[in-house]
Amino acid sequence: MDIFLTEKVEKCVGKKYTAMSALYPATFKLAISEAIEEIYSKLQPRSILDILFGWLLLGRSTFVNIDRAKEGYIETALIGGAFKLKGKKIRAAIYVKDSGNYKEVWIFTKPADNPKDIMSIFEDWIKNRNPLHKKVINIFGEIEELGGYSWKDIAIPPNFRMEIEENLVWPIKYLDKIKNLNINVARGVLLEGERGMGKTTLTKIIGREIKGHGTYIRARPSDIQKLGWDYVFEVAKTLAPSLLCIEDIENLTPSTKTPDMGAFLTDFLDYLDGVKERGDVLILATTNEPDLMDLRVIDRPGRIDRRLRLDPKDKKNFGKEWKMRVLSIHLKNFGLDKNLRIKNIADIISEIPYTGAHIKELVYTAALQALRREGIDGKLDNLILTREDFEKANEILKLQLKIQYSG
């Protein structure tokens, strides 16, 4: 403890004191701020005797030094004085400071008092009254926007949606009911497949589905590497039930063995296996390259329980019927020639492994063909797309697809 702090503490509570400390993830800075505000509100005004004679006596000083950040939370604080807690006065000094990725909280009281009486206020705000509970956030505690997405905005096979709802949404929305049936709620789902198949949109829809029932936490691989799995799971467990969303997880679970990533991966497996307490934390991960992942993560249930492969080459799940649903979503604002149906467009592309993003581009390119046909300078009240527009668009897209896969 530095000299300045020691002097402050001794002036407030005397040379003999009891100290207690705790480390909290900096993600919980808002909860810590609320705790400080509550404690500050319990600071008792100095009496006339304090003002007249306090400078002669140890243990009579009152001081407040709060560093208020622009974001509305408190960065650091040093508060000392007499606080009225649970019907009694406690002389104490409270010190909060940054400590790496954590906030360090120190409570100093006279030996006859118990610092737990004040520390319990921090504990209550962190665990029970945390402002982040049931919110949509990133791992740093910042509010994230999910957009207005719903199941209507994505074409997904019914069996895939069922797996997602049963393994990720239900355990959070119906937590108590499922726990009472002795069913494990700590599930893990991996969405894998090419870019453009809607994995990111799916994560946002799932986030909206659990909003208000549990906490949705987005964590980028680079942030997890910086903070460590212990930090990430401490945040997720405290805000449970929670869904930890990790996109591009192959960056954290490489199949190529390296000394640095080996220990890091072991930490992750310890949480998946229950060696380290996981709590009511569900995991939603995505990857474009599952072949780059360490097999230990995906080789058995209990780690990743469901692997859902969004593969445009899978004709059973992503064949003509799926293509028709994707086309319906992206054709909402366009008119079709009276002799053209969505199923006819799906027939044109039935043998081509287009992703959802490719099909969206097909519609846009067909609209450009129609604009060229009608003339961009003409009066265009309503654009009607024809079969020929889609056939031309398909030829353009097939060339782009060839470039994509050859590159």
Coordinates of C-alpha atoms in Angstrom, one line a residue:
M1 CA 0.0 0.0 0.0
D2 CA 1.5 3.4 -1.0
I3 CA 2.3 6.1 1.6
F4 CA -0.5 8.4 0.5
L5 CA -3.2 5.7 0.9
T6 CA -1.7 4.6 4.2
E7 CA -1.9 8.1 5.6
K8 CA -5.5 8.5 4.5
V9 CA -6.5 5.1 6.0
E10 CA -4.8 5.8 9.3
K11 CA -6.3 9.3 9.6
C12 CA -9.7 7.8 9.0
V13 CA -9.7 4.5 11.0
G14 CA -6.5 4.7 13.1
K15 CA -3.1 3.0 12.9
K16 CA -4.7 -0.4 13.8
Y17 CA -7.3 -1.6 11.3
T18 CA -8.8 -4.6 9.6
A19 CA -8.5 -4.9 5.9
M20 CA -10.3 -6.9 3.3
S21 CA -9.9 -7.0 -0.5
A22 CA -11.6 -8.4 -3.6
L23 CA -11.0 -8.5 -7.3
Y24 CA -13.8 -8.1 -9.8
P25 CA -13.7 -8.2 -13.6
A26 CA -13.6 -4.7 -15.0
T27 CA -16.6 -5.8 -17.1
F28 CA -18.6 -5.1 -13.9
K29 CA -17.6 -1.5 -13.6
L30 CA -21.2 -0.3 -13.7
A31 CA -22.1 -2.6 -10.8
I32 CA -19.1 -1.3 -8.9
S33 CA -20.1 2.2 -9.6
E34 CA -23.6 1.6 -8.2
A35 CA -22.1 0.0 -5.1
I36 CA -19.8 3.1 -4.5
E37 CA -22.8 5.4 -5.0
E38 CA -24.8 3.5 -2.4
I39 CA -21.9 3.5 0.1
Y40 CA -21.3 7.2 -0.5
S41 CA -25.0 7.8 0.2
K42 CA -24.5 6.3 3.7
L43 CA -21.7 8.6 4.6
Q44 CA -22.6 10.5 7.7
P45 CA -22.2 14.3 7.9
R46 CA -19.3 15.4 10.2
S47 CA -20.4 16.7 13.6
I48 CA -19.2 20.0 15.1
L49 CA -16.9 18.1 17.4
D50 CA -15.3 16.4 14.3
I51 CA -14.7 19.7 12.7
L52 CA -13.3 21.4 15.9
F53 CA -11.2 18.5 17.2
G54 CA -11.0 15.9 14.4
W55 CA -7.5 17.1 13.4
L56 CA -6.2 16.2 16.9
L57 CA -7.6 12.6 16.8
L58 CA -6.9 9.6 14.7
G59 CA -9.9 8.0 13.3
R60 CA -12.0 11.1 12.8
S61 CA -11.1 12.1 9.2
T62 CA -13.7 12.3 6.4
F63 CA -12.6 12.4 2.7
V64 CA -14.1 11.8 -0.7
N65 CA -12.1 11.5 -3.9
I66 CA -14.1 9.9 -6.8
D67 CA -12.9 9.9 -10.3
R68 CA -16.0 10.0 -12.5
A69 CA -15.4 8.8 -16.1
K70 CA -17.3 10.3 -19.1
E71 CA -19.2 7.0 -19.7
G72 CA -21.0 7.5 -16.4
Y73 CA -19.2 5.0 -14.2
I74 CA -16.6 5.5 -11.6
E75 CA -13.0 4.7 -12.6
T76 CA -11.4 5.0 -9.1
A77 CA -12.6 6.0 -5.7
L78 CA -11.2 6.8 -2.3
I79 CA -13.8 7.4 0.4
G80 CA -13.4 7.6 4.1
G81 CA -15.6 8.5 7.1
A82 CA -18.4 7.2 9.2
F83 CA -21.0 5.2 7.4
K84 CA -24.4 4.2 8.8
L85 CA -25.0 0.5 7.9
K86 CA -27.6 -1.8 9.4
G87 CA -28.5 0.7 12.1
K88 CA -24.9 1.2 13.3
K89 CA -22.0 3.5 12.4
I90 CA -18.8 2.1 11.0
R91 CA -15.7 4.1 10.4
A92 CA -14.1 2.9 7.2
A93 CA -12.0 3.7 4.2
I94 CA -13.0 2.3 0.8
Y95 CA -10.5 2.3 -2.1
V96 CA -11.2 1.1 -5.6
K97 CA -8.6 1.1 -8.4
D98 CA -7.7 -0.5 -11.7
S99 CA -5.7 -3.7 -11.6
G100 CA -5.0 -5.0 -15.0
N101 CA -8.3 -6.4 -16.4
Y102 CA -9.8 -6.2 -12.9
K103 CA -11.1 -3.7 -10.4
E104 CA -9.5 -4.0 -7.0
V105 CA -11.6 -3.1 -4.0
W106 CA -10.2 -2.6 -0.5
I107 CA -12.1 -2.0 2.7
F108 CA -10.4 -0.8 5.9
T109 CA -12.2 -0.6 9.2
K110 CA -11.4 -0.3 12.9
P111 CA -10.6 -3.7 14.4
A112 CA -13.9 -3.7 16.2
D113 CA -15.9 -3.3 13.0
N114 CA -16.3 -5.9 10.2
P115 CA -15.3 -4.9 6.7
K116 CA -17.6 -7.5 5.3
D117 CA -20.5 -5.2 6.1
I118 CA -19.3 -2.9 3.4
M119 CA -17.9 -5.5 1.1
S120 CA -21.3 -7.2 1.0
I121 CA -22.7 -4.2 -0.8
F122 CA -20.2 -4.7 -3.6
E123 CA -21.0 -8.5 -3.6
D124 CA -24.8 -7.7 -3.8
W125 CA -24.4 -5.4 -6.7
I126 CA -22.1 -7.8 -8.6
K127 CA -24.1 -11.0 -8.1
N128 CA -27.7 -9.9 -7.5
R129 CA -28.3 -6.4 -8.8
N130 CA -25.8 -6.3 -11.7
P131 CA -27.1 -3.8 -14.3
L132 CA -25.8 -6.1 -17.1
H133 CA -27.9 -9.1 -16.0
K134 CA -30.3 -10.2 -18.9
K135 CA -28.7 -7.6 -21.3
V136 CA -27.0 -8.0 -24.7
I137 CA -23.4 -7.1 -24.2
N138 CA -19.8 -7.8 -25.3
I139 CA -17.3 -9.3 -22.9
F140 CA -16.3 -5.8 -21.8
G141 CA -19.8 -5.0 -20.6
E142 CA -20.7 -2.7 -23.4
I143 CA -24.3 -2.9 -24.8
E144 CA -24.5 -4.6 -28.2
E145 CA -27.2 -4.1 -30.8
L146 CA -28.7 -7.1 -32.5
G147 CA -30.9 -5.4 -35.0
G148 CA -34.5 -6.3 -35.7
Y149 CA -33.9 -9.8 -36.9
S150 CA -36.3 -12.6 -36.4
W151 CA -36.9 -16.2 -37.7
K152 CA -38.8 -14.6 -40.6
D153 CA -35.5 -13.0 -41.8
I154 CA -33.6 -16.2 -42.4
A155 CA -34.2 -19.5 -44.3
I156 CA -33.2 -22.3 -42.1
P157 CA -34.2 -26.0 -42.2
P158 CA -36.9 -26.7 -39.6
N159 CA -34.8 -29.4 -38.0
F160 CA -31.9 -26.9 -37.6
R161 CA -34.2 -24.4 -35.9
M162 CA -35.5 -27.1 -33.6
E163 CA -32.0 -28.1 -32.5
I164 CA -31.1 -24.4 -31.8
E165 CA -34.3 -23.8 -29.8
E166 CA -34.0 -27.0 -27.8
N167 CA -30.3 -26.7 -27.0
L168 CA -29.8 -22.9 -26.6
V169 CA -33.1 -21.1 -26.3
W170 CA -35.2 -23.4 -24.1
P171 CA -32.5 -23.9 -21.4
I172 CA -32.5 -20.1 -20.8
K173 CA -36.2 -19.3 -21.3
Y174 CA -37.3 -22.3 -19.2
L175 CA -34.3 -22.7 -16.9
D176 CA -36.1 -23.7 -13.7
K177 CA -38.5 -26.1 -15.4
I178 CA -35.6 -27.9 -17.2
K179 CA -33.5 -28.0 -14.0
N180 CA -36.3 -29.5 -12.1
L181 CA -36.3 -32.3 -14.6
N182 CA -32.6 -32.9 -13.9
I183 CA -31.7 -32.0 -17.4
N184 CA -28.3 -30.3 -17.9
V185 CA -28.7 -26.7 -19.2
A186 CA -25.0 -26.1 -20.0
R187 CA -25.1 -26.9 -23.7
G188 CA -22.9 -26.1 -26.6
V189 CA -23.8 -25.6 -30.3
L190 CA -21.4 -25.1 -33.2
L191 CA -22.6 -23.5 -36.4
E192 CA -20.3 -24.4 -39.2
G193 CA -20.2 -23.7 -42.9
E194 CA -19.2 -21.3 -45.6
R195 CA -19.4 -17.5 -45.3
G196 CA -22.7 -16.2 -46.5
M197 CA -24.9 -19.0 -45.0
G198 CA -26.4 -16.8 -42.3
K199 CA -24.3 -17.9 -39.3
T200 CA -23.9 -14.3 -38.0
T201 CA -27.6 -13.5 -38.6
L202 CA -28.5 -16.7 -36.7
T203 CA -26.5 -15.6 -33.7
K204 CA -28.4 -12.3 -33.6
I205 CA -31.8 -14.1 -33.8
I206 CA -30.8 -16.4 -31.0
G207 CA -29.7 -13.4 -29.0
R208 CA -33.1 -11.7 -29.5
E209 CA -34.9 -15.0 -28.5
I210 CA -33.2 -15.1 -25.1
K211 CA -33.2 -11.3 -24.4
G212 CA -34.9 -10.6 -21.1
H213 CA -34.5 -14.2 -20.0
G214 CA -30.7 -14.5 -19.8
T215 CA -27.5 -12.6 -20.7
Y216 CA -26.2 -12.7 -24.2
I217 CA -22.4 -12.1 -24.2
R218 CA -20.4 -11.7 -27.4
A219 CA -16.7 -12.4 -27.1
R220 CA -14.3 -12.1 -30.0
P221 CA -11.3 -14.5 -30.2
S222 CA -8.8 -11.7 -29.9
D223 CA -10.6 -10.4 -26.7
I224 CA -10.7 -13.9 -25.2
Q225 CA -7.0 -14.4 -25.8
K226 CA -6.3 -11.1 -24.1
L227 CA -8.5 -11.7 -21.1
G228 CA -8.2 -15.5 -20.7
W229 CA -10.9 -18.2 -20.2
D230 CA -11.0 -17.7 -16.4
Y231 CA -12.0 -14.1 -16.8
V232 CA -14.6 -14.9 -19.6
F233 CA -16.3 -17.6 -17.6
E234 CA -16.3 -15.6 -14.4
V235 CA -18.3 -12.9 -16.2
A236 CA -20.6 -15.4 -17.9
K237 CA -21.2 -17.4 -14.6
T238 CA -21.9 -14.2 -12.7
L239 CA -24.5 -13.1 -15.3
A240 CA -26.0 -16.6 -15.7
P241 CA -28.1 -17.9 -17.2
S242 CA -26.0 -16.7 -20.1
L243 CA -25.2 -17.5 -23.7
L244 CA -21.5 -17.0 -24.6
C245 CA -21.3 -16.3 -28.4
I246 CA -17.9 -16.9 -30.0
E247 CA -17.6 -16.3 -33.7
D248 CA -14.6 -17.8 -35.6
I249 CA -13.8 -20.1 -32.8
E250 CA -11.2 -22.0 -34.9
N251 CA -8.8 -19.1 -34.0
L252 CA -9.0 -20.3 -30.3
T253 CA -9.0 -24.0 -30.9
P254 CA -6.4 -24.7 -33.6
S255 CA -5.6 -28.2 -34.7
T256 CA -1.9 -27.2 -35.1
K257 CA -0.2 -27.7 -31.7
T258 CA 1.7 -24.8 -30.3
P259 CA 3.0 -24.4 -26.7
D260 CA 1.1 -21.1 -26.1
M261 CA -2.2 -22.3 -27.4
G262 CA -1.9 -25.7 -25.8
A263 CA -2.3 -24.4 -22.3
F264 CA -5.0 -22.0 -23.4
L265 CA -7.0 -24.8 -25.0
T266 CA -6.7 -26.9 -21.9
D267 CA -8.3 -24.2 -19.9
F268 CA -11.2 -24.1 -22.3
L269 CA -11.6 -27.9 -22.2
D270 CA -11.5 -27.8 -18.3
Y271 CA -14.6 -25.6 -18.4
L272 CA -16.4 -27.7 -21.0
D273 CA -15.7 -30.9 -19.1
G274 CA -16.7 -29.5 -15.7
V275 CA -13.2 -29.7 -14.2
K276 CA -13.6 -26.0 -13.6
E277 CA -17.1 -24.9 -12.5
R278 CA -19.0 -23.7 -15.7
G279 CA -22.3 -22.8 -14.1
D280 CA -25.4 -22.1 -16.2
V281 CA -23.3 -20.9 -19.2
L282 CA -24.3 -22.0 -22.7
I283 CA -22.0 -21.7 -25.7
L284 CA -22.8 -20.7 -29.2
A285 CA -19.8 -20.9 -31.5
T286 CA -19.4 -20.4 -35.3
T287 CA -16.7 -21.4 -37.7
N288 CA -16.1 -21.2 -41.4
E289 CA -13.3 -23.8 -41.2
P290 CA -14.1 -26.6 -38.8
D291 CA -11.2 -28.7 -40.2
L292 CA -8.9 -26.3 -38.5
M293 CA -10.3 -27.0 -35.1
D294 CA -8.8 -29.3 -32.5
L295 CA -10.8 -32.5 -32.5
R296 CA -10.9 -32.6 -28.7
V297 CA -13.4 -29.7 -28.7
I298 CA -15.8 -31.3 -31.1
D299 CA -15.2 -35.0 -30.7
R300 CA -17.9 -35.7 -28.2
P301 CA -21.1 -34.4 -26.5
G302 CA -20.6 -32.5 -23.3
R303 CA -18.1 -30.2 -25.0
I304 CA -19.9 -29.3 -28.2
D305 CA -23.3 -31.1 -28.1
R306 CA -24.6 -30.2 -31.5
R307 CA -22.7 -29.4 -34.8
L308 CA -25.0 -27.8 -37.3
R309 CA -23.4 -27.7 -40.8
L310 CA -24.9 -25.0 -43.1
D311 CA -23.6 -26.4 -46.3
P312 CA -25.0 -25.2 -49.7
K313 CA -23.8 -28.6 -51.2
D314 CA -26.2 -30.4 -48.8
K315 CA -29.2 -30.9 -51.2
K316 CA -31.3 -32.5 -48.4
N317 CA -31.3 -29.4 -46.1
F318 CA -30.2 -26.7 -48.6
G319 CA -31.7 -27.8 -51.8
K320 CA -34.6 -26.3 -53.9
E321 CA -37.0 -25.8 -51.0
W322 CA -34.4 -23.8 -49.1
K323 CA -33.5 -21.8 -52.1
M324 CA -37.1 -20.9 -52.6
R325 CA -37.4 -19.6 -49.0
V326 CA -34.2 -17.5 -49.4
L327 CA -35.6 -16.1 -52.7
S328 CA -38.9 -15.2 -51.0
I329 CA -37.1 -13.2 -48.4
H330 CA -35.1 -11.2 -50.9
L331 CA -37.9 -10.7 -53.5
K332 CA -40.3 -9.0 -51.1
N333 CA -39.7 -5.6 -52.7
F334 CA -39.7 -6.7 -56.3
G335 CA -42.4 -7.8 -58.7
L336 CA -42.2 -10.9 -61.0
D337 CA -43.3 -11.3 -64.5
K338 CA -46.8 -12.9 -64.6
N339 CA -45.3 -16.1 -66.2
L340 CA -42.6 -16.4 -63.6
R341 CA -42.8 -18.1 -60.2
I342 CA -40.2 -18.3 -57.4
K343 CA -40.0 -22.1 -58.0
N344 CA -39.0 -21.3 -61.6
I345 CA -36.1 -19.2 -60.3
A346 CA -35.1 -22.0 -57.9
D347 CA -35.0 -24.4 -60.9
I348 CA -32.5 -22.2 -62.7
I349 CA -30.1 -22.4 -59.8
S350 CA -31.0 -25.8 -58.4
E351 CA -27.7 -27.5 -59.3
I352 CA -25.5 -24.6 -58.2
P353 CA -24.2 -24.6 -54.6
Y354 CA -25.1 -21.0 -53.9
T355 CA -25.0 -19.6 -50.4
G356 CA -27.7 -17.4 -49.0
A357 CA -25.5 -14.4 -49.8
H358 CA -25.1 -15.6 -53.4
I359 CA -28.9 -15.8 -53.8
K360 CA -29.3 -12.3 -52.4
E361 CA -26.8 -11.1 -54.9
L362 CA -28.6 -13.0 -57.7
V363 CA -31.8 -11.0 -56.9
Y364 CA -29.9 -7.8 -56.9
T365 CA -28.1 -8.6 -60.2
A366 CA -31.4 -9.6 -61.8
A367 CA -32.8 -6.2 -60.7
L368 CA -29.8 -4.5 -62.4
Q369 CA -30.6 -6.4 -65.6
A370 CA -34.2 -5.2 -65.4
L371 CA -33.0 -1.6 -65.0
R372 CA -30.7 -2.0 -68.0
R373 CA -33.6 -3.4 -70.0
E374 CA -36.1 -0.7 -69.0
G375 CA -33.6 2.1 -69.1
I376 CA -32.3 3.8 -66.0
D377 CA -33.3 7.2 -67.3
G378 CA -36.9 6.2 -67.8
K379 CA -39.9 6.4 -65.4
L380 CA -39.7 3.4 -63.1
D381 CA -42.7 3.1 -60.8
N382 CA -42.4 -0.7 -60.4
L383 CA -39.6 -2.9 -61.5
I384 CA -40.8 -6.3 -62.9
L385 CA -38.2 -9.0 -63.0
T386 CA -38.3 -11.6 -65.8
R387 CA -36.9 -15.1 -66.3
E388 CA -34.3 -13.7 -68.7
D389 CA -33.2 -11.2 -66.0
F390 CA -32.5 -14.2 -63.7
E391 CA -30.8 -16.3 -66.4
K392 CA -28.4 -13.4 -67.2
A393 CA -27.8 -12.8 -63.5
N394 CA -27.1 -16.5 -62.9
E395 CA -24.4 -16.5 -65.7
I396 CA -22.7 -13.5 -64.0
L397 CA -22.9 -15.2 -60.6
K398 CA -21.6 -18.5 -61.8
L399 CA -18.5 -16.7 -63.1
Q400 CA -18.0 -15.0 -59.7
L401 CA -18.4 -18.4 -58.0
K402 CA -15.8 -19.9 -60.3
I403 CA -13.4 -17.1 -59.4
Q404 CA -14.2 -17.5 -55.6
Y405 CA -13.4 -21.2 -55.6
S406 CA -10.4 -21.1 -57.9
G407 CA -8.9 -18.3 -55.7

